Amino acid sequence: MTSKLCTLAVELIEHIASVLEPTNLFSLRLVCKGLNEKTLHYFARTYLTTVRTDLSYKSLKELKELSAHGQLSHHIQTLLIKEGPNDIGRGFLWNRHPSGHLLAPLSGIQMLQDILLNNLVNCRSFHIYGAHAGEDPYESDWLTSSDAIAIMLTIIAETSLPIKSFYVDFRKWGTGKVDAKRLHTLQYQKPEFRTAWAHLQELCLEQSMTLDTFDWALRLVLCATNLQKLTLDFEFDHSTSFIDRLSSTDSFPKLQELKLSCAYVTVELISRFLLRFRDSLRALLFRHVIIDDDSGGTWISVLSNLRSNLPLLESICVNHLKEFKPGEKGRITFPALSDNPVVPGLQGGRFDLIGKKFRGSPRIFGVSYCGPRMDVALEILARSAEYI
């Protein structure tokens, strides 16, 4: 039986759908075929822009069936790769080289490659989560998250797949470390890979840096010649050396957004690094970044110099900044802003404050600002910073 709602224009039905909770929307779509069809476009663009797989045969088969639906597949833009209830990659045979990396051709890789090339033509963003199962041993009937990285990079190298964003999220999930032995690094030096990687606009590397993955991670950044957004979170490991290598390269993408977390820097190093983006950077985040500087450099001097070093800056967030001073107070707080978070001037706006208890007392460890009065906001930040 057809509902009377079906007589309404599609625009009105989509407006009704937009104010419904997901469960109620699903119920509405089950009322009749007409409502199902008239809400399909809204449903797809709202709930199917991101899909997930654990690279198992069952999961990839379901993804293939979904991608074969012409009215749904073109809405899918992002693929999440994350372990399921039975690890990653179950249902396929994964042959390996004695060194550890996968040996192509493999049916699981080919199946995913065909889906991305033939059906999910708008899916060009990939987010790979670390797995709780860890990275050992080297099995042939299941994968690890490092294998998932290798699979995606191999597909990119083999097909020149132009990608938009690539996330390695191993800090929140799993062991934090990428197993370099599972990466087929020669693949990523091919011209086809460099051609595809040059399309990348957003790169996020949240992992524990090791000497084995240092050059691989560096190459991922430097080969992304059109990169606009970069997130680095290395859990402090080799962070100083990595930033130094980036800041010393002859050419570097003109970043518009930089997020740096869990890193050791010196004032000279962070200043030199930021100056690479003087003519492009618009958003900056520092979180758990520690100045370890024998020359006496401070966060106050860094914040003061941002006004002249980054004239295009529109958004800033600082959280849990620290200076390494043995025997001295080194944590940065902004207590004055809790009393007056207003940025003076026309359209100055306000600071957003991030508080946390420290030794029993509430403290303002984090501050963010987005607005046209960045010069005034940075001056206030530098002036209000105090040590505890």
Coordinates of C-alpha atoms in Angstrom, one line a residue, residues 102-380:
L102 CA 52.7 -9.8 0.8
L103 CA 53.4 -11.4 -2.6
A104 CA 51.1 -10.3 -5.5
P105 CA 49.0 -11.3 -7.3
L106 CA 46.5 -12.1 -4.6
S107 CA 42.8 -12.5 -5.0
G108 CA 41.9 -10.3 -2.0
I109 CA 44.0 -7.4 -3.4
Q110 CA 42.5 -7.9 -6.9
M111 CA 39.0 -7.9 -5.5
L112 CA 39.4 -4.6 -3.7
Q113 CA 41.2 -3.1 -6.6
D114 CA 38.4 -4.0 -9.0
I115 CA 35.8 -2.5 -6.6
L116 CA 37.7 0.8 -6.3
L117 CA 38.5 1.1 -10.0
N118 CA 35.2 0.0 -11.5
N119 CA 32.5 0.8 -9.0
L120 CA 33.6 3.2 -6.2
V121 CA 34.9 5.8 -8.6
N122 CA 34.4 8.6 -6.0
C123 CA 36.0 6.8 -3.1
R124 CA 39.5 8.3 -2.9
S125 CA 40.0 8.7 0.8
F126 CA 41.3 5.9 2.9
H127 CA 41.6 5.6 6.7
I128 CA 43.5 2.6 8.2
Y129 CA 43.2 1.9 11.9
G130 CA 45.7 0.0 14.0
A131 CA 44.6 -3.5 15.2
H132 CA 44.5 -4.7 18.7
A133 CA 45.9 -8.1 17.6
G134 CA 49.3 -6.6 17.1
E135 CA 51.7 -7.2 14.2
D136 CA 53.1 -10.8 14.8
P137 CA 53.3 -13.4 13.6
Y138 CA 53.5 -13.5 9.8
E139 CA 50.4 -15.5 8.9
S140 CA 48.9 -16.6 5.5
D141 CA 45.3 -16.7 6.6
W142 CA 44.9 -13.2 8.1
L143 CA 46.4 -9.8 8.0
T144 CA 47.6 -7.0 10.2
S145 CA 47.0 -3.3 9.9
S146 CA 50.4 -2.8 8.4
D147 CA 49.5 -5.3 5.7
A148 CA 46.4 -3.1 5.1
I149 CA 48.6 -0.1 4.5
A150 CA 50.8 -2.1 2.2
I151 CA 47.7 -3.3 0.2
M152 CA 46.4 0.2 -0.3
L153 CA 49.8 1.6 -1.3
T154 CA 50.3 -1.3 -3.7
I155 CA 46.9 -0.7 -5.4
I156 CA 47.8 3.0 -5.7
A157 CA 51.2 2.1 -7.2
E158 CA 49.8 -0.5 -9.6
T159 CA 46.9 1.6 -10.9
S160 CA 47.9 5.3 -10.4
L161 CA 44.7 5.7 -8.4
P162 CA 44.4 9.4 -7.7
I163 CA 43.7 9.7 -4.0
K164 CA 42.4 12.6 -1.9
S165 CA 43.3 11.7 1.7
F166 CA 45.2 9.0 3.5
Y167 CA 45.1 8.4 7.2
V168 CA 47.2 6.0 9.3
D169 CA 45.6 6.0 12.7
F170 CA 47.8 3.6 14.8
R171 CA 48.0 5.8 18.0
K172 CA 44.4 5.4 19.2
W173 CA 44.2 1.8 18.2
G174 CA 46.6 -1.1 18.4
T175 CA 50.3 -1.1 19.2
G176 CA 51.1 2.2 17.6
K177 CA 53.9 0.9 15.4
V178 CA 53.9 0.2 11.7
D179 CA 55.8 -3.0 10.8
A180 CA 58.2 -1.9 8.1
K181 CA 58.8 -5.6 7.0
R182 CA 55.3 -5.8 5.8
L183 CA 55.7 -2.7 3.5
H184 CA 56.8 -3.3 -0.1
T185 CA 58.8 -0.1 -0.2
L186 CA 60.1 -0.6 -3.7
Q187 CA 56.5 -0.3 -5.0
Y188 CA 56.3 3.2 -3.6
Q189 CA 59.3 4.4 -5.6
K190 CA 57.6 3.6 -8.9
P191 CA 56.7 6.6 -11.2
E192 CA 53.0 5.4 -11.1
F193 CA 52.9 5.8 -7.4
R194 CA 54.4 9.2 -7.4
T195 CA 51.9 10.3 -10.1
A196 CA 49.0 9.1 -8.0
W197 CA 50.3 10.4 -4.7
A198 CA 50.8 13.9 -6.2
H199 CA 47.0 14.2 -6.1
L200 CA 46.9 13.7 -2.3
Q201 CA 45.5 16.7 -0.4
E202 CA 45.4 15.4 3.2
L203 CA 47.8 13.1 5.0
C204 CA 47.6 12.0 8.6
L205 CA 50.4 9.9 10.2
E206 CA 49.5 8.9 13.8
Q207 CA 52.0 6.2 14.7
S208 CA 55.1 5.5 16.8
M209 CA 58.0 6.4 14.6
T210 CA 60.8 3.9 14.3
L211 CA 64.1 4.0 12.4
D212 CA 62.7 1.3 10.1
T213 CA 59.7 3.5 9.0
F214 CA 61.4 6.9 9.2
D215 CA 62.4 7.1 5.4
W216 CA 59.1 5.6 4.4
A217 CA 57.0 8.1 6.3
L218 CA 59.3 11.0 5.1
R219 CA 58.8 9.9 1.5
L220 CA 55.0 9.8 1.9
V221 CA 55.0 13.5 3.0
L222 CA 57.5 14.7 0.4
C223 CA 55.9 12.9 -2.6
A224 CA 52.6 14.6 -1.8
T225 CA 53.5 17.6 -3.8
N226 CA 50.0 19.1 -3.7
L227 CA 49.4 18.4 0.0
Q228 CA 47.2 20.9 1.8
K229 CA 46.6 19.3 5.2
L230 CA 49.2 17.4 7.3
T231 CA 48.8 15.8 10.7
L232 CA 51.8 14.3 12.4
D233 CA 51.7 12.4 15.8
F234 CA 54.7 10.3 16.4
E235 CA 54.4 9.8 20.2
F236 CA 57.7 11.8 20.5
D237 CA 59.8 9.0 18.9
H238 CA 62.3 10.5 16.4
S239 CA 60.1 13.6 16.1
T240 CA 62.9 16.1 16.2
S241 CA 64.9 14.4 13.5
F242 CA 61.8 14.0 11.3
I243 CA 60.7 17.7 11.5
D244 CA 64.3 18.7 10.9
R245 CA 64.5 16.6 7.7
L246 CA 61.2 18.1 6.5
S247 CA 62.2 21.6 7.2
S248 CA 65.6 21.1 5.4
T249 CA 64.2 19.8 2.1
D250 CA 64.5 21.8 -1.1
S251 CA 60.8 21.7 -1.9
F252 CA 57.8 21.2 0.4
P253 CA 54.1 21.3 -0.3
K254 CA 52.4 24.7 0.5
L255 CA 50.4 23.5 3.5
Q256 CA 47.2 25.3 4.5
E257 CA 46.7 23.2 7.7
L258 CA 49.3 21.7 10.1
K259 CA 48.6 19.6 13.2
L260 CA 51.6 18.6 15.2
S261 CA 51.2 16.4 18.3
C262 CA 53.5 14.5 20.7
A263 CA 56.8 16.0 19.5
Y264 CA 60.0 17.4 20.8
V265 CA 61.2 20.6 19.1
T266 CA 63.6 23.5 19.6
V267 CA 62.5 27.1 19.0
E268 CA 64.9 27.4 16.1
L269 CA 63.5 24.1 14.5
I270 CA 59.8 24.9 14.9
S271 CA 60.4 28.4 13.6
R272 CA 62.3 27.2 10.6
F273 CA 59.6 24.6 9.9
L274 CA 56.7 27.0 10.1
L275 CA 58.5 29.6 7.9
R276 CA 58.2 27.0 5.0
F277 CA 54.4 27.8 5.0
R278 CA 54.6 31.5 5.6
D279 CA 52.6 32.2 2.4
S280 CA 50.0 29.4 2.7
L281 CA 49.3 28.2 6.3
R282 CA 45.9 29.1 7.6
A283 CA 45.3 26.7 10.4
L284 CA 47.8 25.5 13.1
L285 CA 47.5 23.0 16.0
F286 CA 50.1 22.2 18.6
R287 CA 49.2 19.4 21.1
H288 CA 51.6 17.9 23.6
V289 CA 54.5 19.5 22.0
I290 CA 57.6 20.0 24.2
I291 CA 60.3 22.6 23.6
D292 CA 63.6 20.9 24.6
D293 CA 66.0 23.8 24.0
D294 CA 69.4 24.3 25.6
S295 CA 69.5 27.9 24.2
G296 CA 66.7 28.9 26.5
G297 CA 64.0 29.2 23.9
T298 CA 60.4 29.5 25.1
W299 CA 56.8 29.0 23.9
I300 CA 56.1 32.6 24.7
S301 CA 58.7 33.6 22.0
V302 CA 57.2 31.1 19.6
L303 CA 53.7 32.5 20.1
S304 CA 54.9 36.0 19.8
N305 CA 56.7 35.4 16.5
L306 CA 53.7 33.6 14.9
R307 CA 52.1 37.0 14.2
S308 CA 55.0 37.9 11.8
N309 CA 55.9 34.3 10.6
L310 CA 52.4 33.3 9.6
P311 CA 50.5 36.4 8.3
L312 CA 47.7 34.3 6.7
L313 CA 46.8 32.3 9.9
E314 CA 43.1 32.2 10.6
S315 CA 42.8 29.4 13.2
I316 CA 45.1 28.3 16.0
C317 CA 44.8 25.7 18.7
V318 CA 47.4 25.0 21.4
N319 CA 46.9 22.4 24.1
H320 CA 49.3 21.0 26.7
L321 CA 52.4 22.9 25.7
K322 CA 55.5 22.3 27.7
E323 CA 59.1 23.3 28.0
F324 CA 61.7 20.8 29.2
K325 CA 63.3 22.4 32.2
P326 CA 64.8 20.0 34.7
G327 CA 63.9 21.1 38.2
E328 CA 61.8 24.0 36.9
K329 CA 58.1 24.6 36.1
G330 CA 57.6 24.0 32.4
R331 CA 53.8 23.5 31.7
I332 CA 52.1 26.3 29.9
T333 CA 48.7 27.5 31.2
F334 CA 46.6 30.5 30.3
P335 CA 44.8 31.5 33.6
A336 CA 43.9 35.0 32.7
L337 CA 41.8 33.9 29.8
S338 CA 39.3 32.1 32.1
D339 CA 38.3 35.6 33.5
N340 CA 38.3 37.3 30.1
P341 CA 38.2 35.1 27.0
V342 CA 37.2 38.0 24.7
V343 CA 39.4 39.1 21.8
P344 CA 39.0 42.9 21.5
G345 CA 38.0 44.6 18.3
L346 CA 35.3 44.4 15.6
Q347 CA 34.4 40.7 15.1
G348 CA 37.2 39.8 17.5
G349 CA 35.2 36.9 18.9
R350 CA 36.3 34.7 21.9
F351 CA 38.8 32.1 22.8
D352 CA 37.6 28.6 23.3
L353 CA 39.2 27.2 26.5
I354 CA 40.3 23.7 27.3
G355 CA 40.5 23.0 31.0
K356 CA 41.7 20.1 33.1
K357 CA 42.4 19.5 36.8
F358 CA 46.1 19.6 37.8
R359 CA 47.1 18.8 41.3
G360 CA 43.5 19.3 42.5
S361 CA 42.9 22.7 40.8
P362 CA 41.3 23.5 37.5
R363 CA 43.8 24.8 34.9
I364 CA 43.5 26.2 31.3
F365 CA 46.0 24.1 29.4
G366 CA 44.4 24.6 26.0
V367 CA 43.2 27.5 23.9
S368 CA 41.8 27.8 20.4
Y369 CA 40.8 30.8 18.3
C370 CA 39.4 31.3 14.8
G371 CA 38.7 34.7 13.5
P372 CA 39.9 37.8 11.7
R373 CA 41.8 39.3 14.7
M374 CA 44.5 36.7 14.8
D375 CA 47.2 39.3 15.4
V376 CA 45.4 40.5 18.6
A377 CA 44.7 36.9 19.7
L378 CA 48.3 35.8 19.4
E379 CA 49.5 38.8 21.3
I380 CA 47.0 38.0 24.1

